[in-house]
Short mmCIF file of C-alpha atoms and ligand atoms in Angstrom, two decimals:
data_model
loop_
_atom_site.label_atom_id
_atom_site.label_comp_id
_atom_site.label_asym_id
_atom_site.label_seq_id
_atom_site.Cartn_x
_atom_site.Cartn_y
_atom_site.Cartn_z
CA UNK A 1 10.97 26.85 29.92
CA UNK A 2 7.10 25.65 30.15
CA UNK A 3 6.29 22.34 27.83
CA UNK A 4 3.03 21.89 27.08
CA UNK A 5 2.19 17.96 28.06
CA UNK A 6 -1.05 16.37 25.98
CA UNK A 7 -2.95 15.11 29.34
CA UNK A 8 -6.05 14.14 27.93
CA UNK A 9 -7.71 12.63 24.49
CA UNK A 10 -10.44 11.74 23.19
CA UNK A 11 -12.08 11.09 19.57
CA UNK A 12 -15.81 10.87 18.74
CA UNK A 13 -17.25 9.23 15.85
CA UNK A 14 -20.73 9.30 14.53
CA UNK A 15 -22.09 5.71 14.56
CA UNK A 16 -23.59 5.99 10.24
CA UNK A 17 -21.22 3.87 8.44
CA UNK A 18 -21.06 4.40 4.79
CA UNK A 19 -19.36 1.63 3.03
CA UNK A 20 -17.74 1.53 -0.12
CA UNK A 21 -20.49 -0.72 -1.22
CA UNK A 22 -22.93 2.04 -0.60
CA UNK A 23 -21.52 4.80 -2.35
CA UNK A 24 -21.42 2.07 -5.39
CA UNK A 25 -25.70 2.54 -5.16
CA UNK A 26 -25.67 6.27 -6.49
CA UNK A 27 -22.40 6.88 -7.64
CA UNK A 28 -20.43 5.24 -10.49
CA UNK A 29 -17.89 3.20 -8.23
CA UNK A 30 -16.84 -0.03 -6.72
CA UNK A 31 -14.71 -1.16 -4.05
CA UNK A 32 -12.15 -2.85 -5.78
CA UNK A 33 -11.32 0.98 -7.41
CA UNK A 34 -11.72 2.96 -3.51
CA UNK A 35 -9.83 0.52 -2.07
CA UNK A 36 -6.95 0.11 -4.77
CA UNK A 37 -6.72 3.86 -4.92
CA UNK A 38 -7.27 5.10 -1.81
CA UNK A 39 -7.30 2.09 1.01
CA UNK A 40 -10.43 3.68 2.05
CA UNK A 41 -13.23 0.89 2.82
CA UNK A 42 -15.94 2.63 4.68
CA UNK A 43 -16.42 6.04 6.69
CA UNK A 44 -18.88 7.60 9.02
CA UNK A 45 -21.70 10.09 8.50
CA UNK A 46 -22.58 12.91 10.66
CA UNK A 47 -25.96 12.48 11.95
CA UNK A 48 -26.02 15.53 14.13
CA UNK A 49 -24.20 18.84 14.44
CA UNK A 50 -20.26 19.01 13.97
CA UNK A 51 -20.87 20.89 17.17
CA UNK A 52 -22.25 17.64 18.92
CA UNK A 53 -18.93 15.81 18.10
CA UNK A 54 -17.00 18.73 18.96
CA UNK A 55 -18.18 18.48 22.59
CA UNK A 56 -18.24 14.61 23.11
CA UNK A 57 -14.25 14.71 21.74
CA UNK A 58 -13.19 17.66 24.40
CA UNK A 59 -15.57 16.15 27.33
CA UNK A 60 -13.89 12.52 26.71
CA UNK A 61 -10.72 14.60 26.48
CA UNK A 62 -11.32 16.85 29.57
CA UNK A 63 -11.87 13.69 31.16
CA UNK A 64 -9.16 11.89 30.31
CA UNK A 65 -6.95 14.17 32.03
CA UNK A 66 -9.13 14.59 34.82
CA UNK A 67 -9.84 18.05 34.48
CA UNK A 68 -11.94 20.52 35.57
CA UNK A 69 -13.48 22.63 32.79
CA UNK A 70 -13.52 25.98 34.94
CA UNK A 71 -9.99 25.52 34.05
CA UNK A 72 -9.42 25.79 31.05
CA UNK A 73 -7.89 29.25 29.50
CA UNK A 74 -8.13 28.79 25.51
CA UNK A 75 -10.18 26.55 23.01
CA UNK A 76 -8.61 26.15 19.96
CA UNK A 77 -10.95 24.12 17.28
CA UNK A 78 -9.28 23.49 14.01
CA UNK A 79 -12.73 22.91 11.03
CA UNK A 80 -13.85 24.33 7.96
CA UNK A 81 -17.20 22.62 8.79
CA UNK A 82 -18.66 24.73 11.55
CA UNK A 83 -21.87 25.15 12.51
CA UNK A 84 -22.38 28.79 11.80
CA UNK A 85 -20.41 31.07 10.58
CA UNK A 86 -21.37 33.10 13.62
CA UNK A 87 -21.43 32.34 16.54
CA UNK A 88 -17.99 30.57 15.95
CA UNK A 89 -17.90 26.89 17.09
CA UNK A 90 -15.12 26.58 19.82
CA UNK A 91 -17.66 29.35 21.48
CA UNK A 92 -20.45 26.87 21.36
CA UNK A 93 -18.34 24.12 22.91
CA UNK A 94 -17.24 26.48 25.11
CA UNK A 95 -20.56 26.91 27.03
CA UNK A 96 -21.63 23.27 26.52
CA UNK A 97 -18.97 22.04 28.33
CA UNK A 98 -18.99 24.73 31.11
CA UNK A 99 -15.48 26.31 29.99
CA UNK A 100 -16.54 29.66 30.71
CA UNK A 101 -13.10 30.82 31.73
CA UNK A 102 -11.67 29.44 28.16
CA UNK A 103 -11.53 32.35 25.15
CA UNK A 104 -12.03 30.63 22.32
CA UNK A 105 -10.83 30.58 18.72
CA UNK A 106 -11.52 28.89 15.60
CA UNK A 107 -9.32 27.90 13.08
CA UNK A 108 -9.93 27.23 9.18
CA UNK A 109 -7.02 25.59 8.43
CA UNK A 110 -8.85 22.61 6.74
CA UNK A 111 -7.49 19.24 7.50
CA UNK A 112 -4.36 21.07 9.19
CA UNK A 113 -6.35 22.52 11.34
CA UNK A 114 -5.57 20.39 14.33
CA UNK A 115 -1.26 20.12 13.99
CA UNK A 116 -2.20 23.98 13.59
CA UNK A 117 -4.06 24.45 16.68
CA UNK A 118 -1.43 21.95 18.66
CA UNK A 119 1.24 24.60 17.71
CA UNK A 120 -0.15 27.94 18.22
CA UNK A 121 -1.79 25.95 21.91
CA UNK A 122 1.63 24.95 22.75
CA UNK A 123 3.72 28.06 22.12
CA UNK A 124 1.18 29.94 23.98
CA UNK A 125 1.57 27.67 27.17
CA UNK A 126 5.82 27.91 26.72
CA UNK A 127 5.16 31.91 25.76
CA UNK A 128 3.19 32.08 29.08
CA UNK A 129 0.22 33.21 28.11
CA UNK A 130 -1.75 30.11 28.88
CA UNK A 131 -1.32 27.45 30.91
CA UNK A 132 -4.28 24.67 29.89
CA UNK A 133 -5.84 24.59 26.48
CA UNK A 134 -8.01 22.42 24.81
CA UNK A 135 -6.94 21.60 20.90
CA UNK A 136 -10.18 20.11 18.76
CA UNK A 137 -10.19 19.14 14.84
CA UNK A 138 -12.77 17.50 13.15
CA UNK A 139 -15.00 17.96 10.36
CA UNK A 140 -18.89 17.58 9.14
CA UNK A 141 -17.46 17.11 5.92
CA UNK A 142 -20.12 15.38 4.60
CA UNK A 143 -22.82 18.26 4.77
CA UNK A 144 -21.26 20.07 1.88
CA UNK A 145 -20.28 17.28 -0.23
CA UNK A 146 -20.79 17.04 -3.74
CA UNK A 147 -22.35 13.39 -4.14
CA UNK A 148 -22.14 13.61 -7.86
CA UNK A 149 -18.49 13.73 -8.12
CA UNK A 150 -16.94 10.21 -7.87
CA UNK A 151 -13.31 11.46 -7.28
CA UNK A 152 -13.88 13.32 -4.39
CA UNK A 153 -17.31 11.87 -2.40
CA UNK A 154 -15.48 8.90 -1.82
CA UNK A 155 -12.56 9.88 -0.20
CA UNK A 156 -14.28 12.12 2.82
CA UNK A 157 -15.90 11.37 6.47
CA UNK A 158 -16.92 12.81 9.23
CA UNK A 159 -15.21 12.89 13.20
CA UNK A 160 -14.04 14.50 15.20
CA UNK A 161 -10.84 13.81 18.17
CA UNK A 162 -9.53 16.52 20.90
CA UNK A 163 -6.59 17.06 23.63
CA UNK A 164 -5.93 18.60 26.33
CA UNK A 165 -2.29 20.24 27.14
CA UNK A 166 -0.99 21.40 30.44
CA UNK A 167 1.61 23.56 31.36
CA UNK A 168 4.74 21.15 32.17
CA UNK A 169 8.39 21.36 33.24
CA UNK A 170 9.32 18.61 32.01
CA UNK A 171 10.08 18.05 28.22
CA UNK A 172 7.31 16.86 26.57
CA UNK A 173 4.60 17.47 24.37
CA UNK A 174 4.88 19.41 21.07
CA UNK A 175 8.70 19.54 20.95
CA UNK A 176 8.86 21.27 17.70
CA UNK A 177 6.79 22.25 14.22
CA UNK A 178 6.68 23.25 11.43
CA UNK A 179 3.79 24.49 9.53
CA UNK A 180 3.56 26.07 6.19
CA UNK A 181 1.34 27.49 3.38
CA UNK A 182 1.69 26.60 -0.59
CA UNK A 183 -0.87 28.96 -2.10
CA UNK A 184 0.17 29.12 -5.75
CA UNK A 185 -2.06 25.96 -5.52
CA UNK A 186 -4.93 27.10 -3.00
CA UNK A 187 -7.53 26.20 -5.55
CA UNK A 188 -6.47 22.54 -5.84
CA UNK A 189 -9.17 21.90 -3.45
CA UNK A 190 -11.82 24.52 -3.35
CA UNK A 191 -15.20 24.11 -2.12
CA UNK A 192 -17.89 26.48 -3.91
CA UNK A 193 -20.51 28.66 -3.95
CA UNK A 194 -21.05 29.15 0.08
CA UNK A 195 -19.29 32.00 0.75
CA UNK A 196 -19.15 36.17 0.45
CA UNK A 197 -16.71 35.84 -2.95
CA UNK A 198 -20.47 33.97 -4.08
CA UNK A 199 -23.45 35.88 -5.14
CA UNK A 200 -26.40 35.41 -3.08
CA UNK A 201 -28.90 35.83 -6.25
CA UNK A 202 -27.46 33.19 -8.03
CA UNK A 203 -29.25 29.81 -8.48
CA UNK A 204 -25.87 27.96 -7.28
CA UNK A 205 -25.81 29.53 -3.77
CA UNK A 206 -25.29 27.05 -1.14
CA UNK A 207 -25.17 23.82 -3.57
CA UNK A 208 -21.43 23.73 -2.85
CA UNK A 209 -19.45 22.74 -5.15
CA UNK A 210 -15.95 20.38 -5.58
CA UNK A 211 -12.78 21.82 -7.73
CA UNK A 212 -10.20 19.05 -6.92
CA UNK A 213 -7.13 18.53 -8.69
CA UNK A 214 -6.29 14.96 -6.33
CA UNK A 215 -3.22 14.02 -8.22
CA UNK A 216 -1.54 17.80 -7.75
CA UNK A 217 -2.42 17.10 -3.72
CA UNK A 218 -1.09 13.91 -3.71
CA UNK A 219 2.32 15.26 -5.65
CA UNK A 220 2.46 18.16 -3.31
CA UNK A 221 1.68 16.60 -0.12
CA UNK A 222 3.41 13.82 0.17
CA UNK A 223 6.70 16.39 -1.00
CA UNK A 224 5.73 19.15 1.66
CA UNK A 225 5.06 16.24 4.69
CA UNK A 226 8.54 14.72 3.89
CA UNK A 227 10.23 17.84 3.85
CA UNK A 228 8.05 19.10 6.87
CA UNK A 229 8.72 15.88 8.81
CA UNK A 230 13.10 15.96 7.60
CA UNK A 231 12.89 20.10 9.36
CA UNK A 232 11.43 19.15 12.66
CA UNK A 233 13.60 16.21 13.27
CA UNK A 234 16.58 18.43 12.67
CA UNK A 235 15.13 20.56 15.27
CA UNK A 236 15.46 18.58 17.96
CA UNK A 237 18.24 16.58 16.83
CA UNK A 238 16.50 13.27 16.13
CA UNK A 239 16.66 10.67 13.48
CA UNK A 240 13.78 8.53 12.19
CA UNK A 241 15.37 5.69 14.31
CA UNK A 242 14.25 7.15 17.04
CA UNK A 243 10.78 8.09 16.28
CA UNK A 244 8.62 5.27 18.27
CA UNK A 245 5.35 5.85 15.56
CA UNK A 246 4.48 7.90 12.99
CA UNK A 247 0.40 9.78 13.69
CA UNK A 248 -0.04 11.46 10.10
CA UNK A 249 -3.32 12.99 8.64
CA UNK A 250 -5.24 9.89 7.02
CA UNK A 251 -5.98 10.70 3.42
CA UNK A 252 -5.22 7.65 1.29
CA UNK A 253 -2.93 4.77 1.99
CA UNK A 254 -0.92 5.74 -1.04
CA UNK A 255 0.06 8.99 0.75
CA UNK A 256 0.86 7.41 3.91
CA UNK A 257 3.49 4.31 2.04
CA UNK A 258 4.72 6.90 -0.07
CA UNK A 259 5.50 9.33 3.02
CA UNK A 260 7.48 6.42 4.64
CA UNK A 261 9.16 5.66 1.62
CA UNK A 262 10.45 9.18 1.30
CA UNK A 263 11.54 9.72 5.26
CA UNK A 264 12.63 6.66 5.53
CA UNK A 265 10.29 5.18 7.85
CA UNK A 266 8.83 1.41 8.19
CA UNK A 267 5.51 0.96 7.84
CA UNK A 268 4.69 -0.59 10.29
CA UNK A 269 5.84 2.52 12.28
CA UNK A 270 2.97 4.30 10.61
CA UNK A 271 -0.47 4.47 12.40
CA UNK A 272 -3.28 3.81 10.16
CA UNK A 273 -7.00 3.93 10.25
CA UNK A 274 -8.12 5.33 6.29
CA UNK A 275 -9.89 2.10 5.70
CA UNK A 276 -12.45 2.83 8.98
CA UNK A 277 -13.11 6.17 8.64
CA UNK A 278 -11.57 8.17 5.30
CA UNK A 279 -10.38 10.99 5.24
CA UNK A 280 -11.93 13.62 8.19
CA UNK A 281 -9.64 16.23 7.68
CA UNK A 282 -9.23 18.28 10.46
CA UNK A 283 -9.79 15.12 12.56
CA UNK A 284 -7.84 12.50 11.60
CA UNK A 285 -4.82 13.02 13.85
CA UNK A 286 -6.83 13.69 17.23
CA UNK A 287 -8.47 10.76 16.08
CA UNK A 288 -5.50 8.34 15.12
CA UNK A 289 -3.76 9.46 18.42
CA UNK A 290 -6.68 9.20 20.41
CA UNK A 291 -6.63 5.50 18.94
CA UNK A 292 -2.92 4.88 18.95
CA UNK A 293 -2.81 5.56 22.52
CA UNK A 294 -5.79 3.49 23.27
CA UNK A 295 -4.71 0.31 21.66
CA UNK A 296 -0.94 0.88 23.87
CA UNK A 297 0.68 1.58 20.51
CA UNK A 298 2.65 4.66 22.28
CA UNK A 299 4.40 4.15 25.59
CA UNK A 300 5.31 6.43 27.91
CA UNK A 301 8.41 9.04 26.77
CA UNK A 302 7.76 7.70 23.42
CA UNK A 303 8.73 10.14 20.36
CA UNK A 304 5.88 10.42 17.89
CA UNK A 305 5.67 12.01 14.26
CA UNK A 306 3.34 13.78 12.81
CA UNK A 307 2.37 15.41 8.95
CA UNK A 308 -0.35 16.50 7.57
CA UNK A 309 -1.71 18.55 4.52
CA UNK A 310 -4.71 20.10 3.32
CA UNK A 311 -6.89 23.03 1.48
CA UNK A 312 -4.44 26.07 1.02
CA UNK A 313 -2.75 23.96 0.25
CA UNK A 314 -1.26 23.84 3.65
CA UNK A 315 0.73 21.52 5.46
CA UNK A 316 2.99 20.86 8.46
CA UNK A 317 4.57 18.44 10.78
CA UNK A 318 5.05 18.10 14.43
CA UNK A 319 7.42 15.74 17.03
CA UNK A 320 5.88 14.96 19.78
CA UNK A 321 7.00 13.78 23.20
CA UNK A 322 4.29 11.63 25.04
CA UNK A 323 4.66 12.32 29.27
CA UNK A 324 4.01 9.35 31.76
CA UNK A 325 0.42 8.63 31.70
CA UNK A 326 -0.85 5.92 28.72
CA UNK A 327 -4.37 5.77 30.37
CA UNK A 328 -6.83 8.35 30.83
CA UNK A 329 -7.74 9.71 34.59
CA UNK A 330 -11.46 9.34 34.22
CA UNK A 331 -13.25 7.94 31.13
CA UNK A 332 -16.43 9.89 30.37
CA UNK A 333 -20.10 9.15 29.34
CA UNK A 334 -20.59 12.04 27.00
CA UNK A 335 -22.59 10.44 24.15
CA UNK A 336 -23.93 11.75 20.59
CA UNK A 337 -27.50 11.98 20.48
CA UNK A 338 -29.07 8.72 19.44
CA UNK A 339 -28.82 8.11 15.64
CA UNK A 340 -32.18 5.95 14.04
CA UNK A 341 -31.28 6.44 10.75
CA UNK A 342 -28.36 4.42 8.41
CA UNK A 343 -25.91 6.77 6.69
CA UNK A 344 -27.64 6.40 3.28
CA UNK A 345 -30.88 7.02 4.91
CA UNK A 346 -29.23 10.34 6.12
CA UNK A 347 -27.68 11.41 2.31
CA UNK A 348 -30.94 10.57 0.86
CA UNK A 349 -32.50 13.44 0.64
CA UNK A 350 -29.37 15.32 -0.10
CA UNK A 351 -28.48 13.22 -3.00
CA UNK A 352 -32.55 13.68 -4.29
CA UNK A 353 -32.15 17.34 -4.00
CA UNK A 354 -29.02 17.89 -6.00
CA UNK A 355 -29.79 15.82 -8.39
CA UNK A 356 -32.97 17.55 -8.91
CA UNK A 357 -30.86 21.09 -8.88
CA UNK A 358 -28.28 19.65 -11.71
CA UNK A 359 -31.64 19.00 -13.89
CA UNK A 360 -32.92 22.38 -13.57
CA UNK A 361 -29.32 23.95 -13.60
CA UNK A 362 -28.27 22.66 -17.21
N1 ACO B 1 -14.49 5.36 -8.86
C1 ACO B 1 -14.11 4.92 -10.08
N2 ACO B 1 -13.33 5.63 -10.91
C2 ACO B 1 -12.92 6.83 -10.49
C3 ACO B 1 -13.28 7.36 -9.23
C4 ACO B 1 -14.10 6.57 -8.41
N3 ACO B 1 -14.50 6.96 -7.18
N4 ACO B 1 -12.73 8.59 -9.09
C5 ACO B 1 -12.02 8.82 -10.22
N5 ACO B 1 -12.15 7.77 -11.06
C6 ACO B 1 -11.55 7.58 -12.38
C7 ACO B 1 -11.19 8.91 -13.02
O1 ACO B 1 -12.31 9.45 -13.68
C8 ACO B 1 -10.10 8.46 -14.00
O2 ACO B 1 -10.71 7.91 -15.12
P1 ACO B 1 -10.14 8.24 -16.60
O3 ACO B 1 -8.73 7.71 -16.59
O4 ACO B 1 -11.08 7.51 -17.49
O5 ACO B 1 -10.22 9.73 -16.72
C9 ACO B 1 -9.39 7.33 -13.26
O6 ACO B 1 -10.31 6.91 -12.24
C10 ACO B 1 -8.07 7.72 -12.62
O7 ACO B 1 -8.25 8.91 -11.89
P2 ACO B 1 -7.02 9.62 -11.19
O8 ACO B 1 -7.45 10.96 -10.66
O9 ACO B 1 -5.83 9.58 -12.09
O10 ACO B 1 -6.75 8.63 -9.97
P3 ACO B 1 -5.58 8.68 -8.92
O11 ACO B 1 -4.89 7.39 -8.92
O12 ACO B 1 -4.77 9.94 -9.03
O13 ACO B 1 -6.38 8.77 -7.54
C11 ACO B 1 -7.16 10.27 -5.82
C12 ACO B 1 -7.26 9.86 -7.28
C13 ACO B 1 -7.58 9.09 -4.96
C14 ACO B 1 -8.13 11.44 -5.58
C15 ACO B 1 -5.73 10.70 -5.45
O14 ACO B 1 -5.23 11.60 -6.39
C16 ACO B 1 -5.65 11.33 -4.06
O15 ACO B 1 -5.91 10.70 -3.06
N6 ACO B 1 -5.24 12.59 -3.96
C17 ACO B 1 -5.14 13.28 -2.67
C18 ACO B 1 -6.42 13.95 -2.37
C19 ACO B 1 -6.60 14.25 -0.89
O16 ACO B 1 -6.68 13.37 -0.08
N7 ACO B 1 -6.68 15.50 -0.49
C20 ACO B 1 -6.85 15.80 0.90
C21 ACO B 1 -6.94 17.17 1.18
S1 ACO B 1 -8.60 17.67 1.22
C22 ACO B 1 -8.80 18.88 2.37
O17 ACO B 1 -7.89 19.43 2.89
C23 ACO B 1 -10.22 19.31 2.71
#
């Protein structure tokens, strides 16, 4: 049977940094109550299009495994930030990075979107049906962000990571998944008025809107990622002893200690990066393995675990197998557009504008 190896990653932050600090100057917050609750210090703001990340993630990827675009037979991009709603995004990255042989899908997953993407990628390559696909997630979270709510515009950021995964003999990659929906409690996290369920005529269109219910998620993720992560070990017949490092979706440090409480894994098994950049849904695994394997926290052969949860509310988990190669092929120059601005210089005029619509809305 065909494996699907990751050959190439890469992650691409926006250089904005919004610290805790900052959020403290229009929001009623402070440090000491992100970082207690959350382990969240600062995160980064989108200066650009999520599109723009999008591309410098799979180029850094693509070059990572030193591979030829022209190659490439299937985009997957895991958002619920895309540019448009049409064209899709994966077909803008598509043409920007000259994959013109790659169909090209997107997937609304919300911060599963990646582990989603890495599972449908990699039973395509062992079905056949592909043999080299590039896997995106990331978010521009902070363009529909409600900067009036406290519990929520805190915990978010923006990035964006990618891989590449080749057809393989030999056993590694995405050994096994699982991936799973718990809709009773889709509107837990719901993100209003942008959509066709919205009227057009009303006032509210497009000021999107935050219903969040963050102790339900915590409850329910932290219960479906344990159980998610127990089901794939069983699958290949592995214990946590011999899971190398633990890659999870980065949503608060609560999450992540209470996750290795519950599987029975040592912290300092568990990759974490929260405090840099919150929580960028769709991209904080890309990202975190980008980074794991760039600071030679995995090692060739090594087994790695992976959970995640998000709007749905879905969830999953994933073993992976890392192949041979710890360093990338070719390390590329692909670059974000210069940013001039600091991130509260960007939300400015955001932050102006809604509060000005919440005066004339009441
Ligand atoms: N600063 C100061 N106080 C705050 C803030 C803030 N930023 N936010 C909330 N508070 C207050 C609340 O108003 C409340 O005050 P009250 O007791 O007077 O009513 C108090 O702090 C406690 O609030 P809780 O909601 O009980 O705080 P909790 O400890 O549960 O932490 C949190 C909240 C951080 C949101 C947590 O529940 C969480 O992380 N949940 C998971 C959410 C998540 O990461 N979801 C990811 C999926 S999103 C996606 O897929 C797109």
């Amino acid at each position: 049977m065909q494996h699907a190896e990751i050959t190439g990653w890469g992650k691409c932050l926006p250089p904005a940094v919004l610290s805790n600090a900052d959020l403290a100057t229009f929001i009623d917050t402070s440090d000491e109550w992100i970082t207690s609750r959350t382990g969240i210090k600062e995160r980064r703001i989108c200066h650009c299009n999520f599109s723009d990340m999008a591309i410098v993630a799979a180029q850094r990827a693509l070059a990572a495994a030193d591979l030829d675009p022209l190659e490439l037979d299937l985009i997957l991009l895991g958002s619920l930030t895309n540019d448009s709603l049409c064209p899709n995004t994966a077909s803008i990255v598509q043409d920007a990075i000259g994959a013109r042989n790659a169909a090209s899908i997107d997937i609304n997953s919300a911060c599963t979107g990646f582990l989603y993407g890495l599972h449908i990628g990699t039973n395509l390559i062992r079905a056949g049906a592909h043999k080299k696909v590039l896997v995106i997630g990331g978010e521009f979270i902070s363009h529909y962000m409600d900067w009036s709510r406290r519990d929520v515009a805190v915990l978010f950021g923006d990035a964006c990571g990618a891989v590449v995964i080749e057809a393989s003999d030999d056993e590694v990659g995405l050994l096994a998944a699982k991936i799973g929906c718990e809709a009773d409690a889709k509107y837990a996290i719901q993100i209003t008025n942008l959509g066709s369920a919205y009227s057009r005529l009303s006032d509210d269109f497009l000021y999107t809107g935050w219903n969040f219910d963050g102790q339900e998620v915590f409850k329910r993720a932290v219960k479906s990622m344990s159980q998610a992560c127990t089901d794939v070990l069983d699958q290949v017949g592995l214990s946590v002893d011999d899971v190398h490092l633990v890659v999870p979706h980065q949503a608060n440090k609560r999450i992540l200690d209470s996750l290795a409480k519950r599987v029975g894994i040592p912290q300092e098994k568990v990759f974490v990066n929260v405090h840099k950049y919150g929580n960028t849904s769709a991209g904080t695994i890309p990202v975190a393995l980008a980074e794991a394997v760039d600071e030679g926290r995995v090692n060739p052969g090594d087994y790695i675990l992976s959970a995640t949860f998000g709007a749905g509310l879905t969830w999953g988990a994933g073993i992976i197998r890392w192949g041979n190669r710890v360093k990338p092929l070719r390390i590329s120059d692909a670059e974000l557009p210069p940013c001039d601005k600091t991130a509260l210089e960007i939300l400015e005029p955001h932050i102006r504008r809604y509060k000005e619509h919440a005066k004339t809305s009441v």
